[in-house]
Every structure is written in C-alpha cells, then in structure tokens.
Coordinates of C-alpha atoms in Angstrom, one line a residue:
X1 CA 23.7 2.7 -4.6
X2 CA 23.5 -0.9 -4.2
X3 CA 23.5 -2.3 -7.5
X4 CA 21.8 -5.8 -5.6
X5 CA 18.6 -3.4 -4.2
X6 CA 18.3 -1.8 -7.8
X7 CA 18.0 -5.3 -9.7
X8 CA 15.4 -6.2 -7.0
X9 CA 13.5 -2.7 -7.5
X10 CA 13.4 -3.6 -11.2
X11 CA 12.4 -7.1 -11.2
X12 CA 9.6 -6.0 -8.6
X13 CA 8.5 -3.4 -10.8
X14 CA 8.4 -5.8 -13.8
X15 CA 6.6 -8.6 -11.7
X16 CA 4.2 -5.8 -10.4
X17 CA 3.7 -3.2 -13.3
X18 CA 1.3 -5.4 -15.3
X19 CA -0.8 -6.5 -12.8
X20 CA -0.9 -3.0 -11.0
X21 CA -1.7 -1.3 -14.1
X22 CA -4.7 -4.0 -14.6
X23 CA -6.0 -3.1 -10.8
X24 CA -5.7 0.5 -12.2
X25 CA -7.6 0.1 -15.1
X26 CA -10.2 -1.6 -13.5
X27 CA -10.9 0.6 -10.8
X28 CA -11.1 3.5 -13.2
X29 CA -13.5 1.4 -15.3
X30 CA -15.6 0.9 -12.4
X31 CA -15.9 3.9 -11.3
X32 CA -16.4 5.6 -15.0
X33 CA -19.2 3.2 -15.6
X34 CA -21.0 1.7 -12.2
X35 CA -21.9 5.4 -10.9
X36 CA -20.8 6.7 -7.5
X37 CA -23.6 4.9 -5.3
X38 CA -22.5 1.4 -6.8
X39 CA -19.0 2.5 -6.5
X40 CA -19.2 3.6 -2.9
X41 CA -20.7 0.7 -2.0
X42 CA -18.2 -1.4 -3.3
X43 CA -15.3 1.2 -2.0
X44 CA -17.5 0.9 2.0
X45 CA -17.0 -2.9 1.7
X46 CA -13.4 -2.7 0.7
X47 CA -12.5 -0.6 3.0
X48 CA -13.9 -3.0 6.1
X49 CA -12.4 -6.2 4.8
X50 CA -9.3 -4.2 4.8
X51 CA -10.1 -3.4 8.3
X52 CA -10.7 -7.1 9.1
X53 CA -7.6 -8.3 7.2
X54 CA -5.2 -5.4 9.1
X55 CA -7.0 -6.3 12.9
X56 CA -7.1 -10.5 12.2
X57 CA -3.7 -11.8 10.0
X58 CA -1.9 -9.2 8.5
X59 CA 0.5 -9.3 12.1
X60 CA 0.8 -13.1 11.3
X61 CA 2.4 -12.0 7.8
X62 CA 4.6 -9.3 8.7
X63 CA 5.4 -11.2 12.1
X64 CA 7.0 -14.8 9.8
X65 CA 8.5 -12.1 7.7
X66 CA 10.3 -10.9 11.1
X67 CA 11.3 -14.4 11.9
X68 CA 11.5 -16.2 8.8
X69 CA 15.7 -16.0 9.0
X70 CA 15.4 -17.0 13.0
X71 CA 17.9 -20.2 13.0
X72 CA 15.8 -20.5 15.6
X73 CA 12.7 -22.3 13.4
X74 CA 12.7 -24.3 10.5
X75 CA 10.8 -23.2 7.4
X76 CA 8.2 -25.8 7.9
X77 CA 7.4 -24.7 11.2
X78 CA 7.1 -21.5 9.7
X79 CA 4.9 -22.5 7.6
X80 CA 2.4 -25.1 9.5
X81 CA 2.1 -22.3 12.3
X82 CA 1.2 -19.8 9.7
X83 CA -1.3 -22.1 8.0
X84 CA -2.7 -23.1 11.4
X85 CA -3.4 -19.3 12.6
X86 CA -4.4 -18.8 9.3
X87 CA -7.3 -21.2 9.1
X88 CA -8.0 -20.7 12.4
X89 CA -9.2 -17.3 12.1
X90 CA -10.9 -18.4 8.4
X91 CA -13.1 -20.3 10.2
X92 CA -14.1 -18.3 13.0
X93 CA -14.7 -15.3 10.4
X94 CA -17.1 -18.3 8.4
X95 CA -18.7 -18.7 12.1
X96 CA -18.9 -15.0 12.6
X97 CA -20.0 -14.3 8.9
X98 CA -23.1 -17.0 9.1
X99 CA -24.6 -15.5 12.4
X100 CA -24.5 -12.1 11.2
X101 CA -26.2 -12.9 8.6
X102 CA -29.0 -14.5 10.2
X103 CA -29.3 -11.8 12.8
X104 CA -29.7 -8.6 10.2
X105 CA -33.2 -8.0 9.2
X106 CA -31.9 -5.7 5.7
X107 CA -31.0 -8.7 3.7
X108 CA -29.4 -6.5 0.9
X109 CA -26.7 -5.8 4.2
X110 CA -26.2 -9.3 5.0
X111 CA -25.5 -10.5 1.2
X112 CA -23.2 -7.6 1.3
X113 CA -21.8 -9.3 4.8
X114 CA -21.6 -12.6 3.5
X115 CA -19.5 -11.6 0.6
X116 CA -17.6 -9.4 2.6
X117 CA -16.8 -12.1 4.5
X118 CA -15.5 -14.5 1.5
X119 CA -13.2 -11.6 0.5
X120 CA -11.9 -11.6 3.7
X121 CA -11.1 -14.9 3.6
X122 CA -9.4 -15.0 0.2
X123 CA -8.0 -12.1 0.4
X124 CA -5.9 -13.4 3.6
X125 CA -4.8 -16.6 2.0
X126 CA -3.8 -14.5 -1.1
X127 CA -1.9 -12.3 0.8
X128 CA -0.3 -15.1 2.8
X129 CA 0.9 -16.3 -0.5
X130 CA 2.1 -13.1 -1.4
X131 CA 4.2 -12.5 1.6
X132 CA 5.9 -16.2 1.5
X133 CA 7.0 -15.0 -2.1
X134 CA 8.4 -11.4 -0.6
X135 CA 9.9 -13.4 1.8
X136 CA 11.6 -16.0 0.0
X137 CA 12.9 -13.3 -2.8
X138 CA 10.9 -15.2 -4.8
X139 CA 9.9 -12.3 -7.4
X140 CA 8.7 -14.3 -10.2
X141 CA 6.0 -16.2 -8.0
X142 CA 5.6 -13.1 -7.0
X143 CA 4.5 -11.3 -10.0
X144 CA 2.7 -14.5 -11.5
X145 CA 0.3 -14.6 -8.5
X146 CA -0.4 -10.8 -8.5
X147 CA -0.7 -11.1 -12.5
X148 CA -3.2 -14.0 -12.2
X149 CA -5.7 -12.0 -9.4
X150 CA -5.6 -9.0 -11.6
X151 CA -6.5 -10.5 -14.9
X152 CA -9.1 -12.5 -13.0
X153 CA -10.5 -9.3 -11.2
X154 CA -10.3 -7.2 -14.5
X155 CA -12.9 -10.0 -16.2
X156 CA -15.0 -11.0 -13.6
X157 CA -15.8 -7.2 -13.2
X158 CA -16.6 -6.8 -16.6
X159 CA -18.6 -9.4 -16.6
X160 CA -20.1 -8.2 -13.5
X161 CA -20.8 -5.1 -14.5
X162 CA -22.1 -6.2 -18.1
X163 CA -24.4 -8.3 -16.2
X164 CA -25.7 -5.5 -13.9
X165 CA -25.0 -7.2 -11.2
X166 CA -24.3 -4.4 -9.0
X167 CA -22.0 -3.9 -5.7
X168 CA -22.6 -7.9 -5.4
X169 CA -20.6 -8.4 -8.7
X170 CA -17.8 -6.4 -7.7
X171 CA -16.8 -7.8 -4.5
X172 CA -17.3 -11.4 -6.5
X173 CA -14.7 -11.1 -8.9
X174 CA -12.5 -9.4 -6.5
X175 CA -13.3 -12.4 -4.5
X176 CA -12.2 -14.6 -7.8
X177 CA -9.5 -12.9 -8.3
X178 CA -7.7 -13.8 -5.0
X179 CA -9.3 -17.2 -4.4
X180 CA -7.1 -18.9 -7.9
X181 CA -3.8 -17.7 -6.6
X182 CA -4.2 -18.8 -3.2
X183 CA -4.7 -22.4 -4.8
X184 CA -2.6 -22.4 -7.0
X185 CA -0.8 -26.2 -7.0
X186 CA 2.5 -24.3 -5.1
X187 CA 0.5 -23.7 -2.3
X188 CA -1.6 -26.6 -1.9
X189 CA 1.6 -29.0 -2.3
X190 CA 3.2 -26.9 0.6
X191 CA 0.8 -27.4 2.7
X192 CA -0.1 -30.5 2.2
X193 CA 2.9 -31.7 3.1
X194 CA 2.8 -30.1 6.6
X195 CA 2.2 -32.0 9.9
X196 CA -1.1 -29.6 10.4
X197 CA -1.8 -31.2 14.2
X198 CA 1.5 -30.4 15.5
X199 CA 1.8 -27.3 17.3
X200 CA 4.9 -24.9 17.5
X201 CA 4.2 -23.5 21.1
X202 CA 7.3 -21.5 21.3
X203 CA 7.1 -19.7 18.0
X204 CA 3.5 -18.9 18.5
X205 CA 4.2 -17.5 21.3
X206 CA 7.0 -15.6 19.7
X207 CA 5.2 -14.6 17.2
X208 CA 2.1 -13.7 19.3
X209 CA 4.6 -11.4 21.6
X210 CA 5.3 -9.3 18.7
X211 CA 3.1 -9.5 16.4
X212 CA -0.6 -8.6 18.8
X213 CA 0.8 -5.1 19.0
X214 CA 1.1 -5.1 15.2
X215 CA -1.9 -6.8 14.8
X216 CA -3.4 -3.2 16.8
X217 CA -1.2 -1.5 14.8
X218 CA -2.4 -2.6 11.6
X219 CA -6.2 -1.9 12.9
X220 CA -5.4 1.7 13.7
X221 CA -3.9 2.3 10.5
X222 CA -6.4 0.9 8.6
X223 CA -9.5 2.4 10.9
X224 CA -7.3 5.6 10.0
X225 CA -7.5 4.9 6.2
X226 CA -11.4 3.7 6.7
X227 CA -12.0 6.8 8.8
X228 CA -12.6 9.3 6.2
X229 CA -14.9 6.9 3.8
X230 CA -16.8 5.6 7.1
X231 CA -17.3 8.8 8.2
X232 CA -18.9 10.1 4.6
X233 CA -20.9 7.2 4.9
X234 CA -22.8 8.0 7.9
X235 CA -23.1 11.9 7.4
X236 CA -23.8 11.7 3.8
X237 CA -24.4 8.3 2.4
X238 CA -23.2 6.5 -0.6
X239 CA -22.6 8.2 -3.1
X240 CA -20.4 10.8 -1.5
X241 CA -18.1 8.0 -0.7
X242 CA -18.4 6.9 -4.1
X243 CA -17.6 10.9 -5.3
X244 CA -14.3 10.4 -2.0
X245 CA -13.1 6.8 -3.2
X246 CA -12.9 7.5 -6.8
X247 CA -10.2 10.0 -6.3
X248 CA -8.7 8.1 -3.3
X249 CA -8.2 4.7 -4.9
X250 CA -6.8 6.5 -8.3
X251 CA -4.4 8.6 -6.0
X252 CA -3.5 5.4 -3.4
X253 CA -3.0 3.3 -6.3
X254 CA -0.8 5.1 -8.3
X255 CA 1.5 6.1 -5.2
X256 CA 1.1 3.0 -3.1
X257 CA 2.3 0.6 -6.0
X258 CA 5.5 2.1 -6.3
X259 CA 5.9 2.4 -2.7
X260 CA 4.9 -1.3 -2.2
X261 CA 7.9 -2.3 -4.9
X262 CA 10.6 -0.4 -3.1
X263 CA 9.9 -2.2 0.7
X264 CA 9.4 -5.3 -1.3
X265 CA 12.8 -5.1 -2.6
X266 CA 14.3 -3.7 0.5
X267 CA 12.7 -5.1 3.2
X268 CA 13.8 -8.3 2.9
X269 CA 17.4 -7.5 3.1
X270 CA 17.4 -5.1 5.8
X271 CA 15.8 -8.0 7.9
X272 CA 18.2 -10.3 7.1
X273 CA 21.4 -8.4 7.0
X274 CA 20.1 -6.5 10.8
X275 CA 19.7 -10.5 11.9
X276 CA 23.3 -11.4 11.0
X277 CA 25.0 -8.0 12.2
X278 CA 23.0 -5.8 13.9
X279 CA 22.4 -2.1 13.0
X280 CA 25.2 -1.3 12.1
X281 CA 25.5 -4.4 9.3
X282 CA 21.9 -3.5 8.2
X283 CA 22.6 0.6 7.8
X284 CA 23.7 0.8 4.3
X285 CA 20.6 -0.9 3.3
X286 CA 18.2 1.4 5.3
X287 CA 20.1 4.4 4.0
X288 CA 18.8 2.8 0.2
X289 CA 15.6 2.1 1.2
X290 CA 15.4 5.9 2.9
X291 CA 16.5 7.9 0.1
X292 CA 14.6 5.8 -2.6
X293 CA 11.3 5.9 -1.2
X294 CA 11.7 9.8 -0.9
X295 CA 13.0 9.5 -4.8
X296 CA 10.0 8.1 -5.8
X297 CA 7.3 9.5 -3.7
X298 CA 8.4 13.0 -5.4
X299 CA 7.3 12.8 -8.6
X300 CA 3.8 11.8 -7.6
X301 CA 3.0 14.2 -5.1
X302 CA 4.0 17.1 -8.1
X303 CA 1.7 15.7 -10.5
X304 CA -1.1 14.8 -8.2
X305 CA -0.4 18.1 -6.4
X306 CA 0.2 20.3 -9.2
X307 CA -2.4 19.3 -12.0
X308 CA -5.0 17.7 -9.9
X309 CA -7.8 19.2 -11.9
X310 CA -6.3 17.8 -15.0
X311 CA -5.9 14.5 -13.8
X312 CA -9.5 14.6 -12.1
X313 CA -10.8 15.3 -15.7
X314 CA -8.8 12.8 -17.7
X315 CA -8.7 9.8 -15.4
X316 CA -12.3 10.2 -13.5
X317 CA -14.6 12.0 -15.5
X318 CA -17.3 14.6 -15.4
X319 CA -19.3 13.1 -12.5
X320 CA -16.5 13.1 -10.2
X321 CA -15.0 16.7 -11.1
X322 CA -16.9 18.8 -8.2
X323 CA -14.8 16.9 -5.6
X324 CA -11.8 15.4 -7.2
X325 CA -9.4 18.4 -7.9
X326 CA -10.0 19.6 -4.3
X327 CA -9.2 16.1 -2.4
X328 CA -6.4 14.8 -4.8
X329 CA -3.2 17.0 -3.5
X330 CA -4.4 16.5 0.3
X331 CA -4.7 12.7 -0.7
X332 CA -1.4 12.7 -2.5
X333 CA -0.1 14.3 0.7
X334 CA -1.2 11.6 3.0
X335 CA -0.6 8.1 0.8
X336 CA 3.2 9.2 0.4
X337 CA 3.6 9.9 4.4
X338 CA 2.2 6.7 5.1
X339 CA 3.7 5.1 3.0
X340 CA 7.7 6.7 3.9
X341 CA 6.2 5.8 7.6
X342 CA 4.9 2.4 7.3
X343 CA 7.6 0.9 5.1
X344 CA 11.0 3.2 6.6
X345 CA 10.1 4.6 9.9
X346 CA 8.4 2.3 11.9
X347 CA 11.2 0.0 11.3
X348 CA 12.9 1.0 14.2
X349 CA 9.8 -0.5 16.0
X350 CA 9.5 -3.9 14.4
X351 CA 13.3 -4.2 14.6
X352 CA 14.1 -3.3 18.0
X353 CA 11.2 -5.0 19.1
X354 CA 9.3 -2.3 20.4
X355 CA 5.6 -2.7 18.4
X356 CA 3.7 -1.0 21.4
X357 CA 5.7 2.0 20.5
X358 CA 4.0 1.5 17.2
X359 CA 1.0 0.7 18.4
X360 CA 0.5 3.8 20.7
X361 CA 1.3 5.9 17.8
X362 CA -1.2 4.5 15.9
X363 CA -4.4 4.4 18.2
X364 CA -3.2 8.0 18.5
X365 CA -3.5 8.5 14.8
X366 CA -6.8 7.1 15.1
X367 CA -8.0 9.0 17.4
X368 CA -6.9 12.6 16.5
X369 CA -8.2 11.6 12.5
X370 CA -11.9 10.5 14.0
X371 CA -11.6 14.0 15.8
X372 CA -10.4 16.0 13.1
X373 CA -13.1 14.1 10.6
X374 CA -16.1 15.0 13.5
X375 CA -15.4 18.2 13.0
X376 CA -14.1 18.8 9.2
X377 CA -16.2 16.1 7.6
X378 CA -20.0 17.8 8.1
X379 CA -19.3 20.9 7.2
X380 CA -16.8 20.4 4.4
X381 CA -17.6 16.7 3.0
X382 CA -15.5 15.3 1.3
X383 CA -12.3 17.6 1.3
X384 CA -12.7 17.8 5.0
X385 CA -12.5 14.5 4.8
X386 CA -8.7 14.3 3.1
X387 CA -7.5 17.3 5.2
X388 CA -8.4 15.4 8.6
X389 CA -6.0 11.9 7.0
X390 CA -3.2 14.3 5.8
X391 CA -2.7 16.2 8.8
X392 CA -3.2 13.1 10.9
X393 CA -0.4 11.5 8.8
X394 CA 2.0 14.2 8.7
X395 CA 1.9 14.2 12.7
X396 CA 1.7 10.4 13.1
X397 CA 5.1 10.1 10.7
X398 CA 6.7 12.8 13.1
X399 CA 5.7 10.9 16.3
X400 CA 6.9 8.0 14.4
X401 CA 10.7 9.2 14.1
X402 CA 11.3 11.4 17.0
X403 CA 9.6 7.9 19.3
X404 CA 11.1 5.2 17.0
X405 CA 14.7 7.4 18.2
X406 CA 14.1 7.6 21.7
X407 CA 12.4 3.9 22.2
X408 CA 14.0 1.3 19.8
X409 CA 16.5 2.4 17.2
X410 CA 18.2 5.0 16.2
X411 CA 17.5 4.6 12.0
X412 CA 19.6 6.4 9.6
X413 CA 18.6 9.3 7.4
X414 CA 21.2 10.2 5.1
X415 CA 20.9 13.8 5.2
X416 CA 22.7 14.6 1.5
X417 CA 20.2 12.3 -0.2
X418 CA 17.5 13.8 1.7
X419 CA 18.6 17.4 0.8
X420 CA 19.1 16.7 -2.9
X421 CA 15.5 15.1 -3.2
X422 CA 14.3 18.6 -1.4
X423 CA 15.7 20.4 -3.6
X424 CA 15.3 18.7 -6.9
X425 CA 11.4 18.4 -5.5
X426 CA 11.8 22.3 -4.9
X427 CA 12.4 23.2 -8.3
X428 CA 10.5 21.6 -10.0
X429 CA 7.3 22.5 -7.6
X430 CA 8.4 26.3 -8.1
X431 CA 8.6 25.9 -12.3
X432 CA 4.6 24.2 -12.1
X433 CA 3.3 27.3 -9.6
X434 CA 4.3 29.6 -12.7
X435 CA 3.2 27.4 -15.6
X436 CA -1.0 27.7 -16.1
X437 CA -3.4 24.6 -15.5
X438 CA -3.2 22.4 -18.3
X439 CA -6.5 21.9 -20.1
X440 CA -6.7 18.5 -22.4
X441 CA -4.0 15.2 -22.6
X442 CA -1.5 17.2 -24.8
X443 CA -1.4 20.2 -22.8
X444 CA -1.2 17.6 -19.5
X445 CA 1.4 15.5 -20.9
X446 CA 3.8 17.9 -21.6
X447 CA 3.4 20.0 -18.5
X448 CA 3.7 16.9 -16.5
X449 CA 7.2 15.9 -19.0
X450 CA 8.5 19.3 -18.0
X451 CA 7.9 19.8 -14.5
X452 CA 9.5 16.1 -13.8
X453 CA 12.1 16.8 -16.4
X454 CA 13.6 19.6 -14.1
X455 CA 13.0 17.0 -10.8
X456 CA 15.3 14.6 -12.9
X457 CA 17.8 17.2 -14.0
X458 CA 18.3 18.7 -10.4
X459 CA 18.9 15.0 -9.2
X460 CA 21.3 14.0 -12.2
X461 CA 23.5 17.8 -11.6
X462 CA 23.6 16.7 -8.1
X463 CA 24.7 13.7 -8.9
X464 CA 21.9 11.7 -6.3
X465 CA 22.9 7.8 -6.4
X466 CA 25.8 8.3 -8.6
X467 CA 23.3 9.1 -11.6
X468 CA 25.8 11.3 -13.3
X469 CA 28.4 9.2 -12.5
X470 CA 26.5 6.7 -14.6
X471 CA 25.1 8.4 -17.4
X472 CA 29.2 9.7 -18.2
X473 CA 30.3 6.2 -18.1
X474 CA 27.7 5.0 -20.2
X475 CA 27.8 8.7 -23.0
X476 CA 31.7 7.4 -22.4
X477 CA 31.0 3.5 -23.1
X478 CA 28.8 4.6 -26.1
X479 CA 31.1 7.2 -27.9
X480 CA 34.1 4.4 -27.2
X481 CA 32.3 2.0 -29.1
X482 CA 30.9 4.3 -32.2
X483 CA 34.6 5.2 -32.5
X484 CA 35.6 1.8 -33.1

C-alpha cells in the first residue's frame, strides 16, 4: 500500500479525531439531556440546511476541487470565482430568508427559518474553507478549523442548553461554531486580496457545465438522507424524529468520520495524478482508496450490526431504547453504502465527466426511497423508516457501478483485496451470531475486542496491504535490536 496515502490517512485522522469526537460528544449530550422533541427539532432543521447547502454550493466545492490542478486557471481565479458564487447565493438566501419570514404567520417557524437560514450561510463559507484546505493538502488548517467549530459548538450548546434555550440555542451555537473559522485572518487576507469585480466567464462556465448536475446530485442525495426524518415528521411529529435522529446521527457520525478521512486523503491524489496521466496513471491510487474504504467500513457495520442493543443502551439511553436497537444495523447498512458510493464509485462520473449519469441515479434514489418510506414509514415508523434508506442505498450503489462502467469509466476493483475484506468481515460476523448479547460496558467491550480481533487476524493471515509483511519486519527489527 502506498506508504504516501497512509501518512495522509493518519494525519487526517489526527487533524479530524479531536474535533469529531467533540461533534460526537455533543450530539450525545444533546440528545441525553434536551429530550427527543427539542432534539428533533434541532435534527428537522439540520437536516434542511443540509438540503440547502447540497442543492445551492456544495457543486461549487466539489466542482474547484475538480479543477483546482487545471493549468488552465490560476489559483486566484479559482478562488475570486468561488467567493463570487459563493456570496452570491449568501445573499439571495438573506433575501429569501427575510421574506419568509415575514410571510409565515407561526412565528416560532420563522425564528426557526431565520436561523436556519444563518446556518446555511456559515455553514457554506465553513465548508468552502474546509474544501480549499482538502484541496491544497493543507491537513493542519484542516484540522485547526474543524477543531475550532467543534470546541465552539460543544460550549455554545452547553450554554444553550444550561440556559434552556431550546431548539433556538442549538442551531445558534452550531451557527458559532462555523461562523469563527470561516473568518479566521487566512481567509479574510485571501480574499481580500482578490479582484472581487472581475469575472472569470470561462471557468464559470466550466464549472457551471459540470458542476449543475452535481449541484442535483447533491440535492437528491441529501433529500434521500432528509427523506426518512421528513417523512417521520409529517406522519408522526417531533419527537419521533427526535427517537429516528438520535440513533441516526450516533450511527452517521461514527461511520461517516472515518469515511470522510479516507476520500480526504485520497481524493486529492487521484484527481491530480488522473489529470497528469489519465486512468491508467491514477489506478493504483483508486485501487487504495477502494480497498481502504471497504477496510474501514467493516468494523463498524459488525459492531453497529451485531450489538445494536448494547450500544443503543450505552450511548443513547433509556428514552431512546424502544426504537434504537431496531434502526441502528439497517442505518449502519446504509451510511457505509453511501459512503463506498459517494466517495469511490461515483468517481467514474465526476472524472469522465459524465455528472448526469450521476444525477439520474440520484433522482432515482430519491424517488424509489420517498416510495418505499410512503409505504414503510406509517405503518412501521421509525424502522420503516431506515429499511426504505438502506435498500434505496444498496440499489443506488449497484446502479452506481454497473452505469459509472458503461457511461464514463471503467474504475478498478481489486478483486483480492475485496475478497480478503469479505472474508475477514465473514468471520468475524459468524463468531458474534454465536456469542450472546452483551449486557453492561465490560461485557460490551470485550465482545466488541473479540469479534474485531478475529476481523484483524483474518486480514493480518491473509496478509491484506502487506500487514504481515510488516508486522515480521518490525517482530524482526525489534528482536534485532534486543539482541544487540
């Protein structure tokens, strides 16, 4: 394995580790102290900013992450034409924001808009920073900016919820905690140093070719991942979204963050090296980026799978433990699908530039989840709920590869990597269907030690990634130097 992509993995998990468990810790204090009507609240507006973000400049990041190696552009027009569609959209969303507001009649709604609003608008300059930092390599910045958001979030919800303040405190400090970053003096010095009137015609249009069908990508993935909690919403209110997103957002977070560390170290390079040498110059870094994310997604999906109840009890508490253990495995399920398709598979679309293929794969998605929830979600709540997004998934990823093949590019999947992790995943899945439900954080933790122990072992006998390899070197290296 490429030694490069593994120093990158672990500098992105350093960078990302403290603030991710922050973000972790407090969600689960929200949602072990606020209640679930608060919560879902809070969860409902999430969810549509996230909407917002995906439908209105996430296609903007992604799209200068495409192009950001084009010798076609300069970095500073790069930049000003993100900062200009950038702002642009800020202000239409203020625009947008304020009439709402004054058309509603339920005030208690259009506070809720307002701040929803201001999220939406940090959150996208956040993120912008965030991706110029991904971009760049830059995994320090990186990690200081997501450090600083989560530390900021963390106490202004305490505070907020101290206070009593309600849903309105929640979406406040989340609002804080992106707002700093975003202005932090890196930023403002870049750009105020651009020429902010001078337009870059060609790359907007560039950008606007490929990045509109991302732009309706992102939207359908997100409506997809809004679906379920939408859907609660309207059949059965509140707090059954808050009793869904409790166990979503622990699940999501957990798997997502690890995810969102592998693409960040190997997106970057796959881009760069597929610009200077094709597919073919750009394989040995998809085959890395492949087999990891299926490394890594395995060990999650037994735990979550395997000792859901557990880890409903330990992590979530009493109030959540009627719908937890049923909705954890299916959620599980679905995060680490998404993720293997978002961050591996539907790279053949953004790099052969085919994002309607994308795109029609995703209002797909959309569609047969929003079927599959009118029909699950009223009779079954909120486990009909995470069996409509795991199906939808599992047939979206398989549209994904067998369209991606046919349409753009032909991506590599190693298939002895893939067949090890199978395996190893295999056995280890067997061993916890024989071993009984673990009641209390002892019992947990060493049911959870062994069950992974024999996912590592299978991986180290095969010899995945040159593990053995390494650990005889090193036992070598060691019993060398103890000689001597």
């Amino acid at each position: 394995m490429d030694h490069t992509f593994l120093k990158r993995v672990v500098v992105y998990s350093l960078a990302k580790a403290g603030p991710g468990a922050m973000v972790l810790f407090t969600t689960l204090y929200y949602i072990n102290t606020v209640g679930p009507k608060i919560y879902g609240e809070y969860a409902l507006a999430i969810s549509i900013v996230g909407v917002a973000e995906a439908a209105l400049v996430n296609w903007i990041f992604v799209s200068i992450g495409r192009y950001f190696y084009d010798s076609s552009f300069s970095n500073n027009e790069c930049f000003r034409t993100v900062f200009q569609l950038t702002a642009a959209i800020s202000i239409a969303a203020i625009a947008g924001g304020f009439a709402a507001f004054f058309l509603l009649e339920d005030r208690h709604l259009g506070a809720l808009l307002l701040l929803g609003t201001a999220l939406f608008i940090a959150q996208s300059w956040y993120d912008l920073e965030l991706q110029i930092a991904a971009t760049q390599m830059l995994q320090t910045r990186y990690g200081v900016l997501a450090l600083v958001r989560a530390t900021l979030m963390l106490c202004a919800g305490v505070t907020s919820v101290y206070l009593s303040l309600g849903s309105y405190g929640l979406i406040a400090a989340a609002i804080l905690g992106c707002s700093v970053p975003a202005l932090s003096r890196t930023a403002l010095r870049r750009w105020a140093g651009l020429r902010w009137l001078h337009v870059e015609v060609g790359l907007i249009r560039k950008l606007f070719r490929f990045g509109v069908p991302l732009a309706g990508s992102f939207l359908c993935m997100m409506l997809m991942l809004a679906t379920d909690r939408l859907l609660l919403g309207w059949f059965n209110g509140p707090v059954e979204v808050g009793l869904y997103a409790a166990s979503s957002d622990l699940t999501n977070l957990s798997v997502a963050f690890t995810l969102n560390v592998v693409n960040l170290a190997g997106y970057p390079a796959i881009v760069k090296a597929f610009e200077n040498g094709g597919l073919a110059a750009a394989k040995p870094a998809m085959e890395v980026q492949a087999a990891v994310l299926l490394l890594v997604i395995g060990p999650f999906v037994l735990v979550f799978v395997s000792f859901a109840p557990e880890v409903a009890r330990v992590a979530l508490g009493h109030e959540y433990a009627t719908v937890a253990p049923s909705v954890i495995p299916w959620i599980a399920v679905s995060t680490a699908v998404a993720g293997f398709r978002a961050f591996y598979a539907d790279l053949a679309f953004q790099l052969g530039h085919q994002t309607q293929g994308q795109l029609f794969i995703s209002v797909g998605a959309v569609v047969l989840n929003l079927l599959l929830g009118l029909l699950l979600v009223p009779k079954f709540g909120a486990w009909g709920a995470a069996v409509a997004t795991a199906v939808t998934q599992i047939v979206a990823l398989c549209a994904s590869i067998g369209l991606g093949r046919a349409w753009a590019l032909k991506l590599p999947f190693p298939p002895r990597p893939l067949l090890t992790i199978a395996v190893a995943f295999a056995l280890a899945q067997t061993l916890a269907l024989f071993m009984p439900q673990p009641t209390g954080i002892t019992a947990f933790a060493i049911a959870t030690t062994a069950v992974l122990s024999v996912y590592a072992a299978a991986l180290i006998i095969a010899d995945f990634a040159g593990l053995r390899s390494l650990l005889v070197k090193m036992l070598m290296r060691t019993a060398n130097a103890g000689s001597s």
